[in-house]
Coordinates of C-alpha atoms in Angstrom, one line a residue:
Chain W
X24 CA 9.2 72.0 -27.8
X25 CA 12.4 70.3 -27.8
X26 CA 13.2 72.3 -31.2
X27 CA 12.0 75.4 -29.5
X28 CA 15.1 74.8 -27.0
X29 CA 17.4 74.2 -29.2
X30 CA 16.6 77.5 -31.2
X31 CA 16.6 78.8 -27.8
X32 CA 19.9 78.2 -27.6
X33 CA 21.5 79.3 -30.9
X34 CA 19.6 82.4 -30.1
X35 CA 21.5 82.5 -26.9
X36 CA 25.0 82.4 -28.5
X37 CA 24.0 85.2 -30.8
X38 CA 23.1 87.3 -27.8
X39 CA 26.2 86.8 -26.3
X40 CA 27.6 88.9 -28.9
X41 CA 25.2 91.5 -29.0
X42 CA 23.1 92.6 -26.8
X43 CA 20.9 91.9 -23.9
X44 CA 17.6 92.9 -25.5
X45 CA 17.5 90.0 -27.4
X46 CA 17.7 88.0 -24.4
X47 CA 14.7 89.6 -22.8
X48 CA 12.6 89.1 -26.1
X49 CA 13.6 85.5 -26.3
X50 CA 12.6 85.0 -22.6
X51 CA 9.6 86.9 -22.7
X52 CA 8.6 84.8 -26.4
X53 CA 9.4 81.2 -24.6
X54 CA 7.0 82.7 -21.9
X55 CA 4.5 83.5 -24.3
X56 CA 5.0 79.7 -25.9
X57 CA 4.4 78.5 -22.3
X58 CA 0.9 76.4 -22.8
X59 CA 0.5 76.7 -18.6
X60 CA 1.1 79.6 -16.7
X61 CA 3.3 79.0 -13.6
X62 CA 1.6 78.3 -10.1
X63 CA -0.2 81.4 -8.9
X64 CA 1.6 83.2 -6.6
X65 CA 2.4 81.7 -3.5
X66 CA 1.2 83.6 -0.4
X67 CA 3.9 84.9 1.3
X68 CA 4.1 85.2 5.1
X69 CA 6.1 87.0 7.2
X70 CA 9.3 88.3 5.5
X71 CA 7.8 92.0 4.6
X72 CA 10.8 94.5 4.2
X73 CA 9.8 97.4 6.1
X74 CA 12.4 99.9 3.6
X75 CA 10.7 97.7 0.4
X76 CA 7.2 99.2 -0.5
X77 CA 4.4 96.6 -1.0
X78 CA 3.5 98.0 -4.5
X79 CA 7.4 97.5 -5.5
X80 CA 7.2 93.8 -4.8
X81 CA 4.3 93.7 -6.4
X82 CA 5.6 94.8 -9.4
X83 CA 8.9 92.3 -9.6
X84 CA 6.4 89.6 -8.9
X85 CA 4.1 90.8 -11.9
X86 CA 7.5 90.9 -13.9
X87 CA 8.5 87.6 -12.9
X88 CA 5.9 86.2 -14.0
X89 CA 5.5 88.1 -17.2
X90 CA 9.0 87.6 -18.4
X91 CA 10.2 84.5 -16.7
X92 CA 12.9 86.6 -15.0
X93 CA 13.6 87.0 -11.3
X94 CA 15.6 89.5 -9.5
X95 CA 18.9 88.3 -8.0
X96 CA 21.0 91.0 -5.4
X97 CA 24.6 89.4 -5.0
X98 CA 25.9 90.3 -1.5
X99 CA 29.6 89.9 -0.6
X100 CA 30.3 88.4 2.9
X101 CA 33.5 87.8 4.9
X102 CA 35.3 90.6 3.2
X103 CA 34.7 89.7 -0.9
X104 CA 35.3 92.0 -3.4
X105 CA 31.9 93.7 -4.3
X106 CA 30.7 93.7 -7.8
X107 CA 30.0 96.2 -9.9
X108 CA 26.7 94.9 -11.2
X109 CA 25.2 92.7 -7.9
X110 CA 21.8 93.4 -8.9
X111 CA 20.5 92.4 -12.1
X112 CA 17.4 90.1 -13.7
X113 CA 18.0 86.3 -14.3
X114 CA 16.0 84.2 -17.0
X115 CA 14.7 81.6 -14.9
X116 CA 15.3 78.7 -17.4
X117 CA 19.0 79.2 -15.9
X118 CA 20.8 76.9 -13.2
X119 CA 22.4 77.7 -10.2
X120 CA 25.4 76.9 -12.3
X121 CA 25.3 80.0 -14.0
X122 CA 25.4 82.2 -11.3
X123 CA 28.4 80.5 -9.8
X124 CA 30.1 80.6 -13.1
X125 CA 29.1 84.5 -13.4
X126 CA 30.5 85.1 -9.7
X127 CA 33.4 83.2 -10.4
X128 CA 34.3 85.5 -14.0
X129 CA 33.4 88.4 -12.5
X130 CA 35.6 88.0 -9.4
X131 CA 38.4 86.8 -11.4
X132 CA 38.9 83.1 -9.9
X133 CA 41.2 80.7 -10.9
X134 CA 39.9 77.7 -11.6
X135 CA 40.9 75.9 -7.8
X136 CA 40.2 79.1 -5.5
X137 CA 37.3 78.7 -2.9
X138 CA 33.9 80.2 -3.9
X139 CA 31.5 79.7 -1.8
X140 CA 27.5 81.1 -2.5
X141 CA 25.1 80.6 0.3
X142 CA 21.0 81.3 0.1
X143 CA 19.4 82.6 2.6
X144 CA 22.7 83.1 4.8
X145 CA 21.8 79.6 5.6
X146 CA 22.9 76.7 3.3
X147 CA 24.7 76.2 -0.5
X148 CA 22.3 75.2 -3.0
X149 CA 23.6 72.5 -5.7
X150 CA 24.8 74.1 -8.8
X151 CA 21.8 72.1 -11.0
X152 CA 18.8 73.7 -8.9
X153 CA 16.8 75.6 -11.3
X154 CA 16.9 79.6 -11.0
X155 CA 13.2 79.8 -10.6
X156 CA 12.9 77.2 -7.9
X157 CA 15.5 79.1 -5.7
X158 CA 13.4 82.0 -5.9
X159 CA 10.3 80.4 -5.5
X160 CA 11.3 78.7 -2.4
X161 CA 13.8 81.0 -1.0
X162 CA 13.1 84.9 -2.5
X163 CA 13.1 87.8 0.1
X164 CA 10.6 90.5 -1.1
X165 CA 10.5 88.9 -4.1
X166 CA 14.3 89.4 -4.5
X167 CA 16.7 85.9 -4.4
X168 CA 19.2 87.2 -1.9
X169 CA 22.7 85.4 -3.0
X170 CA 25.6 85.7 -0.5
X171 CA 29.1 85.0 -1.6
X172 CA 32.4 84.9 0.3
X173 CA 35.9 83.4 -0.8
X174 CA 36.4 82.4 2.6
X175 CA 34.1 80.2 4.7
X176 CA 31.6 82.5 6.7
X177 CA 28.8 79.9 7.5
X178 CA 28.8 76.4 8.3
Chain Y
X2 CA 6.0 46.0 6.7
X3 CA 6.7 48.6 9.1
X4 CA 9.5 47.0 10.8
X5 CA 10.6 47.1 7.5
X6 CA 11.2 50.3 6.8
X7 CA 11.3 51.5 11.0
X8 CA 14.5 49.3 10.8
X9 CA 15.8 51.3 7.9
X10 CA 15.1 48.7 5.7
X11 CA 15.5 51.0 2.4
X12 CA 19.0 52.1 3.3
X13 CA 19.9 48.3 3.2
X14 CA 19.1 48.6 -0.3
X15 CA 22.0 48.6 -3.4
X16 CA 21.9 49.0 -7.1
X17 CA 23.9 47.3 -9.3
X18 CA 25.9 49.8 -11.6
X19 CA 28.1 48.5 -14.8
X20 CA 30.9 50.9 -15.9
X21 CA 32.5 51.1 -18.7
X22 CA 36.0 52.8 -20.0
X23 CA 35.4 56.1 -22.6
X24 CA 36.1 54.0 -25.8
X25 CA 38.6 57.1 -26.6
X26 CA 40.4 56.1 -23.8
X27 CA 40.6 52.6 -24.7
X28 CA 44.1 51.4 -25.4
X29 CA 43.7 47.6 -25.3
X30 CA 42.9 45.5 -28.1
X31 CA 40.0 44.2 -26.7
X32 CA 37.6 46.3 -24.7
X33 CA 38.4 46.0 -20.9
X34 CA 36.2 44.4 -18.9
X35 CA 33.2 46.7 -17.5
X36 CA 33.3 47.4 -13.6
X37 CA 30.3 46.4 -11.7
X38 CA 30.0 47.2 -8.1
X39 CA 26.7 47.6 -6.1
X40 CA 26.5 51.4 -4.2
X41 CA 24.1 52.0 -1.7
X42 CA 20.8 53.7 -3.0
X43 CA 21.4 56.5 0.0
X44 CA 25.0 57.0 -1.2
X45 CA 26.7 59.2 -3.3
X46 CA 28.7 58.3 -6.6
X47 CA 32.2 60.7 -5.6
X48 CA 32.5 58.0 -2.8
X49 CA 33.0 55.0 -4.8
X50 CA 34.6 56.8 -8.1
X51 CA 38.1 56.5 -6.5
X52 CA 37.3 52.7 -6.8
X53 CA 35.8 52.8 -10.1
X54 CA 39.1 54.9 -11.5
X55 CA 41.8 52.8 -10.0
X56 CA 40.6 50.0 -11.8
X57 CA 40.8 51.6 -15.3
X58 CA 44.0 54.0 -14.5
X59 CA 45.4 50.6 -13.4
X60 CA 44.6 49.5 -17.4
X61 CA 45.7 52.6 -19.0
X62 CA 49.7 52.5 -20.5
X63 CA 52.3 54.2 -18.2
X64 CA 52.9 57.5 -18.8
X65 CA 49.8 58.5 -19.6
X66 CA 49.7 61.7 -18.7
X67 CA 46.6 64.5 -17.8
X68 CA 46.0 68.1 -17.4
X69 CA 45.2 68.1 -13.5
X70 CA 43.1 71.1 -14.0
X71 CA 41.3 70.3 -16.9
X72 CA 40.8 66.0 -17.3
X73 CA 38.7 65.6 -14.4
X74 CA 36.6 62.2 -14.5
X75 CA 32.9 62.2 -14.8
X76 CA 30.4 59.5 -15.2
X77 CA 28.1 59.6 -18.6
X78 CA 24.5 58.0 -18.4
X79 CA 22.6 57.8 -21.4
X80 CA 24.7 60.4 -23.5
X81 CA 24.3 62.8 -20.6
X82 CA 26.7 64.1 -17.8
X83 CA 25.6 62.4 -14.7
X84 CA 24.4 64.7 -12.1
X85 CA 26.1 63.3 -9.5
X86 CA 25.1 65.4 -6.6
X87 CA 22.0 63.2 -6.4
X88 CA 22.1 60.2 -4.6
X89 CA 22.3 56.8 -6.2
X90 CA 19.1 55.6 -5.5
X91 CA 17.1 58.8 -7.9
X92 CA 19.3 58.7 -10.5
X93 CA 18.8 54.8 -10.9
X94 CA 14.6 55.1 -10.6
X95 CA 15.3 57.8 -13.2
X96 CA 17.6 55.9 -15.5
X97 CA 16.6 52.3 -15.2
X98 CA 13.0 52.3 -15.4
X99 CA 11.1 51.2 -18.1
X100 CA 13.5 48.2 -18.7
X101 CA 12.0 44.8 -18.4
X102 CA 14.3 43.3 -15.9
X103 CA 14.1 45.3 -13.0
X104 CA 18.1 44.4 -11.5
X105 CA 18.6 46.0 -14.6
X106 CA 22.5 47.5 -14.3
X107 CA 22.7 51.1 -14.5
X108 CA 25.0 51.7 -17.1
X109 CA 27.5 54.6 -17.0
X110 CA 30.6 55.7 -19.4
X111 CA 33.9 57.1 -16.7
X112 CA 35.4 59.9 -19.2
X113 CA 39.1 60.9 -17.9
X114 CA 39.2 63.4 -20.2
X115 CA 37.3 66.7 -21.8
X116 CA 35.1 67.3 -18.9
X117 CA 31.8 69.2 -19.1
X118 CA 32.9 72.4 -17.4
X119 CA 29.2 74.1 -19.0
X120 CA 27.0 71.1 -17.4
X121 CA 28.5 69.5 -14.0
X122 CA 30.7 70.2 -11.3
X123 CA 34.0 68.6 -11.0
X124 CA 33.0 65.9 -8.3
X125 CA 35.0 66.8 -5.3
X126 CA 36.8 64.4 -3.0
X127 CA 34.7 62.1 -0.9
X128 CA 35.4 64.4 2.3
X129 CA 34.4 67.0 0.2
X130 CA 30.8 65.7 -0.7
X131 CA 30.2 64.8 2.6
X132 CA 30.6 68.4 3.6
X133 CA 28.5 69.1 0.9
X134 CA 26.1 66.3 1.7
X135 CA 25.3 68.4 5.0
X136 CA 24.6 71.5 2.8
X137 CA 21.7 69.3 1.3
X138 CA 20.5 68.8 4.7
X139 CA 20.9 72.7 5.2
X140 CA 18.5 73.4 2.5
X141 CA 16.1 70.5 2.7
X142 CA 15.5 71.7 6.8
X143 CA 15.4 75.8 5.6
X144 CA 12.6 74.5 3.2
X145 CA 10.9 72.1 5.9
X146 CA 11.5 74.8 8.4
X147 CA 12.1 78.1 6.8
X148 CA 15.4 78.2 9.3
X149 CA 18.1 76.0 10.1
X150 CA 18.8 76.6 13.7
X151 CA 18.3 72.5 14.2
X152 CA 21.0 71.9 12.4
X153 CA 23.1 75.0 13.4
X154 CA 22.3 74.3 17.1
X155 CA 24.1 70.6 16.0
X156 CA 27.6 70.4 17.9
X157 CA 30.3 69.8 15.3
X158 CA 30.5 65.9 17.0
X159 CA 27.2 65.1 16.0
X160 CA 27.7 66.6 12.2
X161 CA 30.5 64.2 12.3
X162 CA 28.3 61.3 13.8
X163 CA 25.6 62.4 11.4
X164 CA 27.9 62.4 8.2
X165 CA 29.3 59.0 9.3
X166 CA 25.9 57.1 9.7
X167 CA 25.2 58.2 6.1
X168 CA 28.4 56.8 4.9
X169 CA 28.3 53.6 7.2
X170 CA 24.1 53.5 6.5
X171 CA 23.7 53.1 9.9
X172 CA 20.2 54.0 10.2
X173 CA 19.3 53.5 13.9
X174 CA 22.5 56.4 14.8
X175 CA 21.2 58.8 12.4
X176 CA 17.4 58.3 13.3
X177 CA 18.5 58.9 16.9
X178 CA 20.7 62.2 15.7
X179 CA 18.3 63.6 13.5
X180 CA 15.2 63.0 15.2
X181 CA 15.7 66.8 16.9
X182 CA 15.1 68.3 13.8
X183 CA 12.4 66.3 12.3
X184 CA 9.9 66.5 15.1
X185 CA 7.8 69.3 14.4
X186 CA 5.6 69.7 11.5
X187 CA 7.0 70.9 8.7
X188 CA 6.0 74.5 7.0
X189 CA 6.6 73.1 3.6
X190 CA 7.3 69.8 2.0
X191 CA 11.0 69.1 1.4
X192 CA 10.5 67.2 -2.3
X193 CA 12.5 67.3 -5.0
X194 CA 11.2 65.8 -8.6
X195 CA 13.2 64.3 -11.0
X196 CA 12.4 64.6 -14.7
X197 CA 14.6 63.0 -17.5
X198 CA 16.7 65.4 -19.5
X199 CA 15.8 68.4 -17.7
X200 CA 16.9 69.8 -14.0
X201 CA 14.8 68.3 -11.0
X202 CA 11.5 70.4 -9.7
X203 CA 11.7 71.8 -6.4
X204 CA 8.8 74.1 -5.8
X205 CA 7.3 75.4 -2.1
X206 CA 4.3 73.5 -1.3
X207 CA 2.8 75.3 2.0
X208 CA 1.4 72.5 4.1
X209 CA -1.3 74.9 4.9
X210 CA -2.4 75.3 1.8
X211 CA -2.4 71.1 1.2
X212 CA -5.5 69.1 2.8
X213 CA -5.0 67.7 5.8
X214 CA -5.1 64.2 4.6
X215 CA -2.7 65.0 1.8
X216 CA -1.8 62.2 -0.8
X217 CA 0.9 62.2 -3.3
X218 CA -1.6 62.6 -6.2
X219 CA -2.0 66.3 -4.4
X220 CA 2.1 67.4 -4.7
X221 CA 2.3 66.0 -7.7
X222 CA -1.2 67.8 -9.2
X223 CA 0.4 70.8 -7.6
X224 CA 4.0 70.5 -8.9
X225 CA 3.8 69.5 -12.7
X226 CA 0.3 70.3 -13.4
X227 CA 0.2 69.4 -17.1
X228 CA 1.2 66.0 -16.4
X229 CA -1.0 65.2 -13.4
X230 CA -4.2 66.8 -14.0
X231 CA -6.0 65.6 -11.4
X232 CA -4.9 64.6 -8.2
X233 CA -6.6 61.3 -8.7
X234 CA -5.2 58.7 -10.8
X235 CA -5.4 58.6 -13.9
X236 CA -5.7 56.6 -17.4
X237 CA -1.9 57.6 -18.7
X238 CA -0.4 59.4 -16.0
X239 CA 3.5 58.4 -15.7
X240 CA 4.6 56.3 -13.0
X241 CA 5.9 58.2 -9.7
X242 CA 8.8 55.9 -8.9
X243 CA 11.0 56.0 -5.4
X244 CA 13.1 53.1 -4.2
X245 CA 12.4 51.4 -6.8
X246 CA 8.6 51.4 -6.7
X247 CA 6.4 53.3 -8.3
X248 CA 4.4 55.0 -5.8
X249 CA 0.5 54.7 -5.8
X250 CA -0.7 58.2 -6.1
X251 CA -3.4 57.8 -2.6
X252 CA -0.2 57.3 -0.8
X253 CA 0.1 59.9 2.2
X254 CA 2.5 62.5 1.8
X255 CA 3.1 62.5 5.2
X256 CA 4.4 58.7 5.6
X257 CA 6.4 59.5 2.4
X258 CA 8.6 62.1 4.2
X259 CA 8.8 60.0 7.5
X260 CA 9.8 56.5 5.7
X261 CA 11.1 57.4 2.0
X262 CA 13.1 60.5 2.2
X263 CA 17.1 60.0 1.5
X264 CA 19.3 61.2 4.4
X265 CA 20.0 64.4 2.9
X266 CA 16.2 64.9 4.0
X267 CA 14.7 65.4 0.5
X268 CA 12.3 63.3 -0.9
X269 CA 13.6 62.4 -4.4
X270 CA 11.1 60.9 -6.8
X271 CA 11.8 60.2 -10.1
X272 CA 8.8 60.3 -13.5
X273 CA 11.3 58.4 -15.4
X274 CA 8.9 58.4 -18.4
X275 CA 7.0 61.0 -19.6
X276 CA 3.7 60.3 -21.7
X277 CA 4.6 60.9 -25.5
X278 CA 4.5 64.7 -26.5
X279 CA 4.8 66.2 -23.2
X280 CA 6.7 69.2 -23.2
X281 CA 10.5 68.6 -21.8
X282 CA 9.3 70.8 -18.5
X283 CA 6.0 70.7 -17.8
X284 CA 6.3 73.3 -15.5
X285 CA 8.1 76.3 -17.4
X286 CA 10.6 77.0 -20.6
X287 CA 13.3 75.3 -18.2
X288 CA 17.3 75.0 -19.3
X289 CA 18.5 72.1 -20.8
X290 CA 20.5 69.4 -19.2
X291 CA 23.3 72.1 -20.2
X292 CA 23.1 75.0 -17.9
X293 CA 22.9 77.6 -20.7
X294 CA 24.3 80.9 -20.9
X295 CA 25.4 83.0 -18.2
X296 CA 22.4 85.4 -16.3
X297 CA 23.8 88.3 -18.8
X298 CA 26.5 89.7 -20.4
X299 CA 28.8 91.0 -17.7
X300 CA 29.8 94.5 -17.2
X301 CA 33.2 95.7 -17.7
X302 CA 35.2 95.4 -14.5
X303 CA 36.4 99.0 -13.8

């Protein structure tokens, strides 16, 4: 396994240079390696978007699980810049890291400006929390809702 | 034993922690002296670094001189970046154990230089991590709760208060401040799992879904399922260490929450050894200890 991750890796750098579909058939291979499944599902209970159909969650759910990927929407608060790209699929083997170093490229931060990300318009995660345990615990419609403001908004 | 612990005995509780210079850094003939000080098991290691590097800066030649935004310090355990936004007590269990004398120092490397901007976070200023501190306590209640409004209905008095009986480990203050929003019961369990060489395992566990009775043997069957097959101990099955202890898996999850969790509300247990040939993450293809790559290749800005 540990040689598995390492390839991983190497495999990473190359698709850096070209292009994202290697990504998603490394991702969907390491899910494939997987010996276990991930949990089943976890019931969820009240948070049903009226605007989100029930078939459409349903369907990044299914795709979550099949590729290890979850959705991520990126939503400026307090007056951010808005990105380009806010919503886009994440490889779950990712930290929380990544996104704040993706946010911080994107928006074109120098090293000691103020970023702050909040989940849930509640709290900031710590950078090493695993992609796929934010969602797990946190997703909306089976979408991991990131705010981001480069001024404080919440607490 | 329950004075023990209703008197905050655990908070009482220090580790011993050696450190020692980078050798790149070294400029003496002989090696300097490591550092040894004893940090609270609920602390946090950004609050006693400023010790730690006025006592090597103090042995470096003058005119030494750094890159402010690039040589940050940082604390190496085992080869690795420490994570240090863990408190001290986890990362110990998770280092330490295994080794036959159990004061064992925890031994860490302070790097001046070169620091891992792919892995860690530049650790922030003491004021700054105990502002972040209350962010743990932010996400630990949304998870308990699925809301924060106990600690948003907090004045900004009593965050102070709050902040400054974690730092003195004054244990009867912050019972008494934080008892508002530990009362009810919670919705999920706030625990957080600490595996070596990989990031920590935080996964909702509905207490609805859990028995009533439920024992630690049932979270941990339910978080790393390859490793604990059964929620009953087993022949093999690593050791589930907190405090210090390893943890008998009929404990009462329950009691765990109320007596072991660290202020930042999480209960952090460490499997400091896996059985041979496990997988790194028993759970998923997880990263690394290095985050990995960015989510994807990022658009052109337009």
């Amino acid at each position: 396994m540990a040689s598995r991750i390492v390839h991983f890796g190497s495999i990473w750098s190359m698709a850096q240079n070209n292009t994202n579909v290697i990504c998603f058939t490394v991702v969907r291979k390491a899910s494939q390696l997987m010996e276990n499944p991930p949990a089943t599902p976890k019931k969820r209970t009240d948070d049903e978007d009226g605007e989100q159909g029930e078939g459409k969650v349903e369907k990044r759910r299914e795709k979550f699980l099949r590729e290890m990927k979850c959705q991520v929407l990126l939503k400026s608060v307090a007056g951010a810049p808005i990105l380009q790209k806010k919503k886009f699929m994440a490889p779950c083997n990712t930290t929380f890291y990544a996104i704040i170093n993706y946010l911080r490229r994107e928006l074109a931060l120098k090293p000691g400006d103020p970023l702050l990300v909040y989940i849930g318009m509640a709290f900031v995660p710590s950078p090493s929390d695993c992609i796929a345990d934010l969602f797990e615990c946190f997703n909306q419609s089976q979408q991991l809702v990131i705010n981001y403001a480069i001024t404080p908004a919440w607490g | 034993m329950a004075d023990f612990f209703s008197s905050g005995g655990l908070w009482r509780d220090e580790v011993l922690v050696s450190v020692t210079l980078d050798p790149e850094e070294r400029t003496t003939i002989s090696n300097p002296e490591p550092y040894f000080c004893l940090v609270p098991r609920v602390s946090y290691f950004p609050l006693v670094l400023p010790e730690i590097e006025r006592y090597f800066r103090a042995l470096l030649p003058a005119g030494t001189t750094f890159d402010a935004t690039k040589d940050l310090p940082w604390l190496e355990v085992q080869g690795q970046p420490l994570r240090w936004q863990h408190p001290v007590g986890c990362l110990y269990d998770l280092y330490t154990a295994g080794k036959a004398d159990v004061s064992a120092p925890l031994p860490l490397v302070l790097h001046l230089r070169k620091f891992p901007t792919a892995t860690i976070i530049p650790m922030h200023s003491p004021e700054a991590v105990r502002a972040e501190f209350m962010q743990m306590v932010k996400e630990a209640t949304f998870l308990r709760d699925g809301n924060i409004k106990a600690v948003n209905s907090l004045v900004k008095e009593q965050t102070e208060q709050i902040i400054a009986a974690m730092t003195n480990r004054d244990y009867a203050l912050f019972e008494r401040l934080t008892e508002a929003f530990r009362g009810q019961e919670p919705l999920r369990f706030p625990i957080r799992v600490h595996l070596p060489g990989t990031t920590h395992v935080q996964l909702p566990i509905l207490a609805a879904e859990m028995p009533a009775e439920c024992t630690l043997g049932d979270v941990m069957a339910r978080l790393l399922p390859t490793l604990f097959p059964s929620p009953a101990p087993a022949e093999g099955s690593p050791a589930v260490v907190a405090f210090g202890a390893a943890l008998p898996l009929s404990t009462p999850v329950g009691w765990l929450l109320r007596r072991m969790a660290y202020p930042d509300q999480f209960l952090h247990l460490a499997v400091p050894q896996l059985p041979p040939g496990a997988p790194p993450c028993p759970t998923r293809p997880r990263c690394p200890p290095s985050s990995g790559p960015p989510p994807h290749r990022p658009p052109r800005r337009g």
